Coordinates of C-alpha atoms and ligand atoms in Angstrom, one line a residue:
X1 CA 7.4 -9.7 -41.9
X2 CA 5.1 -11.5 -39.5
X3 CA 8.1 -12.1 -37.2
X4 CA 9.0 -8.4 -37.3
X5 CA 5.5 -7.4 -36.3
X6 CA 5.6 -10.0 -33.4
X7 CA 9.0 -8.7 -32.3
X8 CA 7.7 -5.1 -32.4
X9 CA 4.6 -6.0 -30.4
X10 CA 6.5 -7.9 -27.9
X11 CA 9.1 -5.1 -27.6
X12 CA 6.3 -2.7 -26.9
X13 CA 4.6 -4.7 -24.3
X14 CA 7.8 -5.3 -22.3
X15 CA 9.4 -1.9 -22.8
X16 CA 8.4 -0.4 -19.5
X17 CA 9.2 -3.6 -17.7
X18 CA 12.9 -3.5 -18.5
X19 CA 15.2 -1.6 -16.0
X20 CA 17.6 -0.8 -18.8
X21 CA 20.5 -1.5 -16.6
X22 CA 24.0 -1.5 -18.1
X23 CA 26.9 -4.0 -18.2
X24 CA 24.9 -7.0 -17.1
X25 CA 24.0 -5.3 -13.8
X26 CA 20.7 -6.4 -12.3
X27 CA 19.9 -4.8 -8.9
X28 CA 18.6 -1.5 -7.7
X29 CA 19.5 0.0 -4.3
X30 CA 17.1 2.4 -2.6
X31 CA 19.2 5.1 -1.0
X32 CA 16.3 6.3 1.2
X33 CA 16.5 10.0 2.1
X34 CA 20.1 10.4 0.9
X35 CA 21.2 13.8 -0.3
X36 CA 21.9 14.1 -4.0
X37 CA 25.6 15.0 -3.3
X38 CA 26.0 11.8 -1.3
X39 CA 24.3 9.7 -4.0
X40 CA 26.6 11.1 -6.7
X41 CA 29.6 10.2 -4.6
X42 CA 28.2 6.8 -3.8
X43 CA 27.6 6.0 -7.5
X44 CA 31.3 6.8 -8.3
X45 CA 33.0 5.3 -5.2
X46 CA 30.8 2.3 -4.5
X47 CA 27.7 1.5 -6.6
X48 CA 29.4 1.4 -10.0
X49 CA 32.5 -0.5 -8.9
X50 CA 30.4 -3.1 -7.1
X51 CA 27.9 -3.9 -9.8
X52 CA 24.8 -2.0 -8.7
X53 CA 22.6 -1.4 -11.7
X54 CA 20.6 1.5 -10.4
X55 CA 19.6 3.7 -7.5
X56 CA 16.1 4.6 -6.4
X57 CA 16.0 8.1 -5.0
X58 CA 13.6 9.8 -2.6
X59 CA 11.0 12.1 -4.2
X60 CA 12.8 15.2 -5.7
X61 CA 9.7 17.3 -6.0
X62 CA 9.0 20.3 -3.8
X63 CA 7.3 19.1 -0.6
X64 CA 5.7 20.5 2.6
X65 CA 7.9 21.1 5.6
X66 CA 6.2 19.7 8.7
X67 CA 7.0 20.6 12.3
X68 CA 4.6 18.3 14.2
X69 CA 6.2 15.8 14.2
X70 CA 9.5 17.3 13.4
X71 CA 10.3 16.8 9.7
X72 CA 9.0 13.2 9.4
X73 CA 10.2 11.1 6.4
X74 CA 6.7 11.2 5.0
X75 CA 6.7 15.0 4.4
X76 CA 8.3 14.1 1.1
X77 CA 5.1 12.3 0.2
X78 CA 3.2 15.5 0.3
X79 CA 4.1 17.5 -2.8
X80 CA 3.6 21.3 -3.1
X81 CA 4.8 21.6 -6.7
X82 CA 7.1 19.9 -9.2
X83 CA 10.0 22.2 -8.6
X84 CA 13.1 20.2 -8.0
X85 CA 14.3 21.4 -4.6
X86 CA 13.8 19.0 -1.7
X87 CA 15.3 17.8 1.5
X88 CA 17.9 16.0 -0.6
X89 CA 19.2 19.1 -2.3
X90 CA 18.8 21.6 -5.1
X91 CA 18.0 21.1 -8.8
X92 CA 21.6 21.6 -9.7
X93 CA 22.7 19.0 -7.2
X94 CA 20.1 16.6 -8.6
X95 CA 21.3 17.2 -12.2
X96 CA 24.9 16.7 -11.2
X97 CA 24.0 13.5 -9.4
X98 CA 22.1 12.1 -12.4
X99 CA 25.0 13.0 -14.7
X100 CA 27.6 11.4 -12.5
X101 CA 25.7 8.2 -11.8
X102 CA 24.9 7.8 -15.5
X103 CA 28.6 8.4 -16.4
X104 CA 29.6 5.4 -14.3
X105 CA 26.7 3.3 -15.7
X106 CA 24.4 3.5 -12.6
X107 CA 20.8 4.3 -13.5
X108 CA 18.6 6.6 -11.6
X109 CA 15.0 5.8 -10.8
X110 CA 12.9 8.5 -9.3
X111 CA 10.2 8.0 -6.7
X112 CA 7.3 10.1 -8.1
X113 CA 4.3 11.2 -6.0
X114 CA 1.5 12.0 -8.5
X115 CA -1.7 10.7 -6.8
X116 CA -2.0 13.7 -4.6
X117 CA -0.6 16.9 -3.3
X118 CA -0.2 17.7 0.5
X119 CA -2.9 17.3 3.1
X120 CA -5.6 19.9 3.6
X121 CA -4.4 20.3 7.2
X122 CA -1.2 22.1 6.0
X123 CA -3.1 25.4 5.6
X124 CA -1.5 28.2 3.8
X125 CA 2.0 29.6 3.5
X126 CA 5.5 29.1 2.2
X127 CA 6.5 26.3 4.5
X128 CA 7.7 24.1 1.6
X129 CA 11.1 22.9 0.6
X130 CA 11.6 25.5 -2.1
X131 CA 9.7 28.2 -0.2
X132 CA 6.9 28.3 -2.8
X133 CA 3.5 29.7 -1.7
X134 CA 0.6 27.3 -1.5
X135 CA -2.9 27.3 0.0
X136 CA -4.0 23.8 0.9
X137 CA -7.3 25.0 2.3
X138 CA -8.2 26.3 -1.1
X139 CA -6.4 23.5 -3.1
X140 CA -4.3 26.3 -4.7
X141 CA -0.8 25.3 -5.8
X142 CA 0.1 28.3 -8.0
X143 CA 3.6 27.0 -8.8
X144 CA 2.3 24.1 -10.8
X145 CA -0.4 25.6 -11.2
X146 CA -3.2 23.5 -9.8
X147 CA -6.5 24.9 -8.5
X148 CA -9.5 23.4 -6.8
X149 CA -10.7 22.4 -10.3
X150 CA -7.8 19.9 -10.6
X151 CA -8.9 17.8 -7.6
X152 CA -11.3 14.9 -7.2
X153 CA -13.6 16.3 -4.5
X154 CA -16.7 16.2 -6.8
X155 CA -16.0 12.6 -7.8
X156 CA -15.6 11.2 -4.3
X157 CA -18.8 9.9 -2.9
X158 CA -17.9 9.3 0.8
X159 CA -19.2 11.5 3.5
X160 CA -15.7 12.4 4.8
X161 CA -14.3 12.9 1.4
X162 CA -11.6 10.4 2.4
X163 CA -11.1 6.7 1.6
X164 CA -13.3 4.9 4.2
X165 CA -13.6 1.4 2.7
X166 CA -10.9 -0.3 0.7
X167 CA -13.4 -2.8 -0.7
X168 CA -15.0 0.1 -2.8
X169 CA -12.6 0.6 -5.7
X170 CA -14.2 4.0 -6.6
X171 CA -13.4 5.6 -3.3
X172 CA -9.9 4.1 -3.2
X173 CA -9.2 5.9 -6.5
X174 CA -11.3 9.0 -6.2
X175 CA -11.3 9.9 -2.5
X176 CA -8.5 11.3 -0.4
X177 CA -5.9 8.9 1.0
X178 CA -5.4 10.0 4.6
X179 CA -6.7 13.5 3.6
X180 CA -4.1 14.0 0.9
X181 CA -5.6 16.3 -1.7
X182 CA -6.5 13.8 -4.5
X183 CA -5.6 14.9 -8.1
X184 CA -8.2 14.5 -10.8
X185 CA -6.0 12.5 -13.2
X186 CA -8.9 12.0 -15.6
X187 CA -8.3 15.6 -16.6
X188 CA -6.2 16.2 -19.6
X189 CA -4.6 19.2 -17.8
X190 CA -3.5 17.2 -14.8
X191 CA -2.2 14.4 -17.0
X192 CA -0.2 17.0 -18.9
X193 CA 1.3 18.6 -15.8
X194 CA 2.3 15.2 -14.4
X195 CA 3.8 14.0 -17.7
X196 CA 5.7 17.3 -18.0
X197 CA 7.2 16.7 -14.5
X198 CA 8.3 13.1 -15.4
X199 CA 9.6 14.3 -18.8
X200 CA 11.7 17.0 -17.2
X201 CA 13.4 14.2 -15.2
X202 CA 13.8 12.0 -18.4
X203 CA 15.5 15.0 -20.0
X204 CA 17.9 15.2 -17.1
X205 CA 18.8 11.5 -17.7
X206 CA 16.8 9.3 -15.3
X207 CA 16.1 5.7 -16.4
X208 CA 12.7 5.3 -14.9
X209 CA 10.2 5.8 -12.1
X210 CA 8.9 4.2 -8.9
X211 CA 5.4 5.4 -8.9
X212 CA 3.9 6.0 -5.5
X213 CA 0.4 4.9 -4.4
X214 CA -0.7 3.4 -7.7
X215 CA -3.6 1.6 -6.1
X216 CA -5.1 5.0 -5.6
X217 CA -5.0 5.9 -9.4
X218 CA -7.0 4.4 -12.2
X219 CA -4.9 2.2 -14.5
X220 CA -6.5 4.0 -17.5
X221 CA -5.3 7.4 -16.2
X222 CA -1.8 6.1 -15.5
X223 CA -1.8 4.6 -19.0
X224 CA -2.5 8.0 -20.5
X225 CA 0.3 9.6 -18.4
X226 CA 2.9 6.9 -19.2
X227 CA 1.8 7.1 -22.9
X228 CA 3.0 10.8 -22.9
X229 CA 6.5 10.0 -21.7
X230 CA 9.5 10.6 -23.8
X231 CA 12.1 7.9 -24.5
X232 CA 15.3 8.1 -22.5
X233 CA 18.0 10.7 -23.0
X234 CA 20.2 9.4 -25.8
X235 CA 23.4 10.8 -24.1
X236 CA 23.2 7.6 -22.0
X237 CA 20.6 5.3 -23.5
X238 CA 20.0 3.7 -26.9
X239 CA 17.6 5.8 -28.9
X240 CA 14.0 4.6 -28.4
X241 CA 14.5 3.3 -24.9
X242 CA 11.4 3.6 -22.8
X243 CA 11.5 4.5 -19.1
X244 CA 11.4 1.6 -16.6
X245 CA 8.2 1.9 -14.6
X246 CA 7.5 0.1 -11.3
X247 CA 4.3 0.8 -9.6
X248 CA 3.7 0.7 -5.9
X249 CA 0.5 -1.4 -5.5
X250 CA 0.2 -3.0 -2.1
X251 CA -1.8 -6.2 -2.9
X252 CA -1.5 -8.9 -0.2
X253 CA -4.9 -10.3 -1.3
X254 CA -8.2 -9.6 0.3
X255 CA -9.0 -6.3 -1.5
X256 CA -10.8 -6.0 -4.9
X257 CA -8.0 -3.9 -6.4
X258 CA -5.4 -6.3 -7.8
X259 CA -1.8 -5.8 -8.8
X260 CA -2.6 -7.5 -12.1
X261 CA -4.6 -4.5 -13.2
X262 CA -1.3 -2.7 -13.6
X263 CA 0.8 -5.3 -15.3
X264 CA 0.6 -4.0 -18.8
X265 CA 1.8 -0.6 -17.7
X266 CA 5.0 -1.7 -16.1
X267 CA 6.3 -3.8 -13.2
X268 CA 4.6 -3.8 -9.8
X269 CA 6.0 -4.0 -6.3
X270 CA 5.4 -7.6 -5.0
X271 CA 4.7 -7.1 -1.3
X272 CA 3.8 -10.8 -0.9
X273 CA 7.5 -11.5 -1.5
X274 CA 8.5 -9.1 1.4
X275 CA 5.8 -10.5 3.8
X276 CA 6.5 -14.2 3.0
X277 CA 10.3 -14.1 3.0
X278 CA 10.1 -12.8 6.6
X279 CA 7.7 -15.5 7.6
X280 CA 9.8 -18.2 6.1
X281 CA 13.1 -17.1 7.7
X282 CA 11.4 -16.5 11.0
X283 CA 9.8 -20.0 10.7
X284 CA 6.4 -18.5 11.5
X285 CA 3.2 -20.2 10.5
X286 CA 5.0 -23.6 10.1
X287 CA 7.0 -22.3 7.2
X288 CA 10.3 -23.9 6.3
X289 CA 13.1 -23.1 3.8
X290 CA 12.5 -26.4 2.0
X291 CA 9.1 -25.0 0.9
X292 CA 11.0 -22.4 -1.2
X293 CA 11.5 -25.0 -3.8
X294 CA 8.6 -23.4 -5.8
X295 CA 9.3 -19.8 -4.6
X296 CA 7.7 -17.4 -7.0
X297 CA 4.4 -17.9 -8.8
X298 CA 4.1 -21.2 -6.9
X299 CA 3.6 -19.1 -3.8
X300 CA 0.8 -17.0 -5.4
X301 CA 3.2 -14.2 -6.4
X302 CA 2.7 -12.3 -9.7
X303 CA 4.7 -13.5 -12.7
X304 CA 8.4 -13.0 -12.4
X305 CA 8.6 -10.6 -15.4
X306 CA 6.1 -8.3 -13.7
X307 CA 7.6 -8.3 -10.2
X308 CA 9.8 -5.8 -8.4
X309 CA 11.0 -7.6 -5.2
X310 CA 12.5 -6.6 -1.9
X311 CA 13.0 -7.9 1.6
X312 CA 11.7 -4.7 3.1
X313 CA 10.9 -1.2 1.9
X314 CA 11.1 2.3 3.5
X315 CA 7.5 1.9 4.6
X316 CA 7.1 -1.6 5.9
X317 CA 10.5 -1.6 7.6
X318 CA 9.0 0.7 10.3
X319 CA 5.9 -1.4 10.7
X320 CA 4.0 1.0 8.7
X321 CA 2.9 -0.5 5.4
X322 CA 1.9 -3.9 4.4
X323 CA 3.5 -7.1 5.7
X324 CA 3.4 -6.3 9.4
X325 CA 5.6 -7.9 12.0
X326 CA 7.0 -10.6 9.7
X327 CA 9.0 -8.1 7.7
X328 CA 12.8 -8.5 8.2
X329 CA 14.9 -5.4 8.5
X330 CA 18.5 -4.4 9.4
X331 CA 17.4 -4.5 13.0
X332 CA 17.2 -8.3 12.5
X333 CA 20.6 -8.3 10.8
X334 CA 21.4 -12.0 11.0
X335 CA 18.2 -13.2 9.3
X336 CA 18.1 -10.2 7.1
X337 CA 21.4 -11.1 5.4
X338 CA 20.3 -14.6 4.7
X339 CA 16.9 -13.4 3.3
X340 CA 18.6 -10.8 1.1
X341 CA 21.0 -13.6 0.0
X342 CA 18.1 -15.8 -1.0
X343 CA 16.3 -13.1 -2.8
X344 CA 19.5 -12.1 -4.8
X345 CA 20.4 -15.8 -5.6
X346 CA 16.9 -16.6 -6.8
X347 CA 15.8 -15.8 -10.4
X348 CA 12.5 -14.3 -9.4
X349 CA 11.8 -10.6 -10.3
X350 CA 13.9 -7.5 -10.5
X351 CA 15.6 -7.1 -7.1
X352 CA 15.7 -3.9 -5.0
X353 CA 18.1 -3.7 -2.0
X354 CA 17.0 -1.3 0.9
X355 CA 19.5 1.1 2.4
X356 CA 18.2 2.7 5.6
X357 CA 19.0 5.0 8.4
X358 CA 18.6 4.2 12.1
X359 CA 16.0 5.9 14.2
X360 CA 15.1 5.8 17.9
X361 CA 12.9 2.8 17.7
X362 CA 10.3 2.8 20.5
X363 CA 7.9 0.0 20.4
X364 CA 4.9 0.3 22.7
X365 CA 2.2 -2.4 22.5
X366 CA 3.6 -3.6 19.1
X367 CA 3.6 -0.1 17.6
X368 CA 6.8 2.0 17.0
X369 CA 6.0 5.5 18.4
X370 CA 9.0 6.9 16.5
X371 CA 8.1 5.4 13.1
X372 CA 7.8 9.0 11.8
X373 CA 11.4 9.9 12.3
X374 CA 13.2 11.4 9.3
X375 CA 16.8 10.8 8.3
X376 CA 19.9 11.8 10.5
X377 CA 19.5 15.6 10.6
X378 CA 20.8 18.8 12.1
X379 CA 18.5 20.7 14.5
X380 CA 17.1 22.8 11.6
X381 CA 15.8 19.6 10.0
X382 CA 18.3 19.5 7.2
X383 CA 19.7 16.1 6.4
X384 CA 23.2 15.1 7.4
X385 CA 25.8 13.9 4.9
X386 CA 26.7 10.2 4.8
X387 CA 30.2 9.9 6.2
X388 CA 32.2 6.8 5.2
X389 CA 34.3 5.1 7.9
X390 CA 37.8 3.7 7.1
X391 CA 36.3 0.1 7.3
X392 CA 33.9 1.2 4.5
X393 CA 30.8 1.2 6.8
X394 CA 28.7 4.4 7.0
X395 CA 28.5 6.7 10.0
X396 CA 26.1 9.1 11.7
X397 CA 23.2 6.7 11.7
X398 CA 23.2 5.7 8.1
X399 CA 23.0 1.8 7.9
X400 CA 24.2 1.2 4.4
X401 CA 22.9 -2.4 4.1
X402 CA 24.0 -2.2 0.5
X403 CA 27.7 -2.1 1.7
X404 CA 27.4 -5.1 4.0
X405 CA 29.8 -7.6 2.4
X406 CA 27.2 -10.4 2.3
X407 CA 24.6 -8.3 0.5
X408 CA 27.1 -6.5 -1.8
X409 CA 28.6 -9.8 -2.8
X410 CA 25.2 -11.4 -3.5
X411 CA 24.4 -8.4 -5.8
X412 CA 27.5 -9.4 -7.7
X413 CA 26.5 -13.0 -7.6
X414 CA 23.2 -12.1 -9.2
X415 CA 25.0 -10.3 -12.1
X416 CA 27.3 -13.3 -12.6
X417 CA 24.4 -15.8 -12.8
X418 CA 22.0 -13.6 -14.7
X419 CA 19.9 -15.6 -17.2
X420 CA 20.8 -19.0 -15.7
X421 CA 18.0 -21.3 -14.6
X422 CA 17.5 -22.5 -11.1
X423 CA 18.9 -26.0 -10.9
X424 CA 20.5 -28.6 -8.6
X425 CA 17.9 -28.0 -5.9
X426 CA 18.6 -29.7 -2.6
X427 CA 16.8 -29.6 0.7
X428 CA 16.8 -31.6 3.9
X429 CA 13.0 -31.4 4.3
X430 CA 13.5 -28.7 6.8
X431 CA 15.5 -25.4 6.8
X432 CA 18.6 -26.4 4.9
X433 CA 18.5 -25.8 1.2
X434 CA 20.9 -25.4 -1.7
X435 CA 20.6 -24.6 -5.4
X436 CA 22.6 -23.5 -8.4
X437 CA 22.0 -21.0 -11.1
X438 CA 22.9 -23.2 -14.1
X439 CA 26.7 -23.7 -14.0
X440 CA 27.5 -20.2 -12.8
X441 CA 26.7 -20.0 -9.1
X442 CA 25.7 -22.1 -6.0
X443 CA 24.2 -21.2 -2.7
X444 CA 23.8 -23.3 0.5
X445 CA 21.7 -22.0 3.5
X446 CA 21.3 -23.5 6.9
X447 CA 18.5 -22.0 8.9
X448 CA 18.0 -25.1 11.1
X449 CA 19.0 -25.3 14.8
X450 CA 21.6 -27.9 13.9
X451 CA 24.7 -28.2 11.7
X452 CA 24.7 -28.8 8.0
X453 CA 27.2 -31.3 6.6
X454 CA 26.5 -32.4 3.0
X455 CA 28.2 -33.3 -0.2
X456 CA 26.1 -31.6 -2.9
X457 CA 26.0 -31.4 -6.7
X458 CA 26.9 -27.7 -7.4
X459 CA 26.6 -27.8 -11.2
X460 CA 29.9 -25.8 -11.3
X461 CA 33.1 -26.6 -13.1
X462 CA 35.7 -28.3 -10.8
X463 CA 38.2 -26.0 -9.0
X464 CA 38.7 -24.0 -5.9
X465 CA 36.2 -21.2 -5.1
X466 CA 36.0 -18.5 -2.5
X467 CA 32.8 -18.3 -0.4
X468 CA 31.7 -14.7 -0.9
X469 CA 29.6 -14.6 2.3
X470 CA 32.4 -15.2 4.8
X471 CA 35.0 -13.2 2.8
X472 CA 36.1 -12.2 -0.7
X473 CA 38.4 -13.4 -3.4
X474 CA 41.4 -11.2 -3.0
X475 CA 44.3 -11.6 -5.4
X476 CA 45.0 -15.3 -5.7
X477 CA 43.3 -16.3 -2.4
X478 CA 40.2 -16.2 -0.3
X479 CA 39.8 -14.0 2.8
X480 CA 37.0 -16.3 4.0
X481 CA 36.1 -20.0 3.5
X482 CA 37.3 -21.9 0.5
X483 CA 35.2 -24.5 -1.3
X484 CA 36.7 -27.3 -3.4
X485 CA 34.5 -28.4 -6.2
X486 CA 35.5 -31.8 -7.7
X487 CA 35.6 -32.5 -11.4
X488 CA 32.2 -34.2 -11.0
X489 CA 30.8 -30.9 -9.8
X490 CA 30.4 -32.1 -6.2
X491 CA 31.5 -30.3 -3.1
X492 CA 31.3 -30.8 0.6
X493 CA 29.7 -28.0 2.7
X494 CA 29.7 -27.6 6.5
X495 CA 27.7 -24.8 8.1
X496 CA 27.3 -24.6 11.8
X497 CA 23.9 -23.3 13.0
X498 CA 25.8 -20.9 15.3
X499 CA 27.8 -19.1 12.7
X500 CA 27.1 -15.4 12.3
X501 CA 26.3 -16.0 8.6
X502 CA 24.9 -19.6 8.2
X503 CA 25.2 -19.6 4.4
X504 CA 27.7 -20.1 1.7
X505 CA 27.8 -18.8 -1.9
X506 CA 30.3 -19.4 -4.7
X507 CA 30.2 -18.3 -8.3
X508 CA 32.2 -18.2 -11.6
X509 CA 34.0 -15.0 -10.6
X510 CA 34.9 -16.3 -7.2
X511 CA 36.9 -19.2 -8.6
X512 CA 40.6 -19.0 -7.8
Ligands
LIG601 C1 -1.5 3.4 0.9 C2 -2.0 2.1 0.7 O1 -2.8 1.8 -0.4 C3 -1.6 1.0 1.5 O2 -2.0 -0.2 1.2 C4 -0.7 1.3 2.6 O3 -0.3 0.3 3.3 C5 -0.3 2.6 2.8 C6 -0.7 3.6 2.0 C7 -0.3 5.0 2.2 O4 0.4 5.6 1.2 C8 0.8 6.9 1.3 C9 1.4 7.4 0.2 C10 1.8 8.7 0.2 O5 2.4 9.3 -0.8 C11 1.6 9.5 1.3 C12 1.0 9.0 2.4 O6 0.8 9.7 3.5 C13 0.5 7.7 2.4 C14 -0.2 7.1 3.5 O7 -0.4 7.7 4.5 C15 -0.5 5.7 3.4 O8 -1.1 5.1 4.5 C16 -0.6 5.1 5.8 O9 0.0 3.8 6.1 C17 -1.0 2.7 6.2 C18 -0.2 1.4 6.7 C19 -2.1 3.0 7.2 O10 -3.0 2.0 7.1 C20 -2.7 4.4 6.8 O11 -3.7 4.7 7.8 C21 -1.6 5.4 6.7 O12 -1.1 5.7 8.0 C22 -1.1 7.1 8.4 O13 0.3 7.5 8.1 C23 -1.4 7.3 9.8 O14 -2.7 6.8 10.1 C24 -1.2 8.7 10.1 O15 -1.4 8.9 11.5 C25 0.2 9.2 9.7 O16 0.2 10.6 9.9 C26 0.4 8.9 8.3 C27 1.9 9.2 7.9 O17 2.1 9.0 6.5 C28 2.7 7.9 6.2 O18 2.9 7.0 6.9 C29 3.1 7.7 4.8 C30 3.1 6.4 4.3 C31 3.6 6.1 2.9 C32 3.3 4.8 2.5 C33 3.7 4.4 1.3 O19 3.5 3.1 0.9 C34 4.4 5.3 0.5 O20 4.8 4.8 -0.7 C35 4.7 6.5 0.9 C36 4.3 6.9 2.1
LIG602 CA1 -6.5 9.1 -6.3

């Protein structure tokens, strides 16, 4: 009996921390700004077959349409209502996508913007993605409906009505973030409207939520909203399954609001992981790969079972959010692949892979003047489809990092080694490291300016393995490097520092 109660309590406390992925899949890919129709096709033709556990989608809620600048990516972070027509498509397309992704075992996680509505400066009109009328001057959003009574103006104590000082936790929660109209989430009515929105998505079959701007909402208010959520749709999930929740809290230290305030509600984005992985691979601040030996909590990160980790996100990849210049992105493709490989090989956290679009980067005095640019679009601002080239890369400016062989194969590696401890650590005291995940997988990285030539204990059963970085296992042979592991588990590795991909990874499923 006591044991049962313990199990029940434990189950409750971790429920919203579990991504509920299927078939031993472990990673999420953020298909930033993709259209629903393209995501549905990608689930079927690529994500399912290649072991991706889920996809994070851009906000599906009705948003403002901006013209100055021309349809920036952030217009989707300015809601007008919870109608489900957006730059990514219609409600029908959204529903079809969720159904098709679920049918192939790929979960859908929705980016939800619930701290605020649009900025006051948007005035009045129907310039919104569903064409719904709103009046931002009067804080009137009749399609929800919200009125001025549902906003925080009375609660905010700053002169400007905006957040002026991040060291005052009251203004960070109760004032306007960049003049975005701040919802009064202490109100039962607002909590109910937000919960209805999230529950409508749960009914459609989504598996969880990436909750935007959580630093700007009180944990108590979020707790009430999350407490009103239904369990997941039993067409695709076991009955009683709670939605996975990961909260965007940018906590790099130095502010009074801590990521830890949100741990009991769900997972939290670990921005220190993103900032530090860039610093280490760039060798800034005297960092070295050998210091990764205690990567994780040893680096001041949050506990692994609370963390959602990534190399970059849609915000900090354009120099916008936290992390600054150290953040690695597809623009730094060589280092980016190794960093993503390290993240996916390492047991820390739930991993999210970024999938981006290119924009006309224009860096002037360290700032990207085109950081606002939205996805590849037609002249009317509508998003272009994602064309797939014969070589499986994406066209029309879509980067598709998740299709890069090195990253895709490390997503598979993570599934194969899931649950295995980090073992057989080796380093050269500099930027050459290696480790295994139990007896299921082994990775070797050379980020030094000289070659790596070592015989290492892999922990793997003897045999011939295909390196999944330089190629694939295809039929009975390897298209890239081949690694011979002796019956004692030892293998010899050579990695020149001038190789395009100076790392090697082998695992149980890449054995010939
Ligand atoms: C909030 C934070 O707590 C934080 O630590 C951070 O780094 C960024 C933000 C932040 O979150 C937003 C969430 C939204 O849903 C909508 C938003 O508009 C924002 C937002 O603006 C925002 O802050 C921007 O980025 C910071 C790095 C700057 O310090 C802020 O001043 C702000 O920058 C402003 O961005 C520019 O000053 C302004 O000129 C520009 O018009 C505006 C454009 O909007 C965005 O860039 C949206 C960013 C965004 C960030 C997110 O983390 C996110 O999840 C969604 C959107
Ligand atoms: Ca707020």
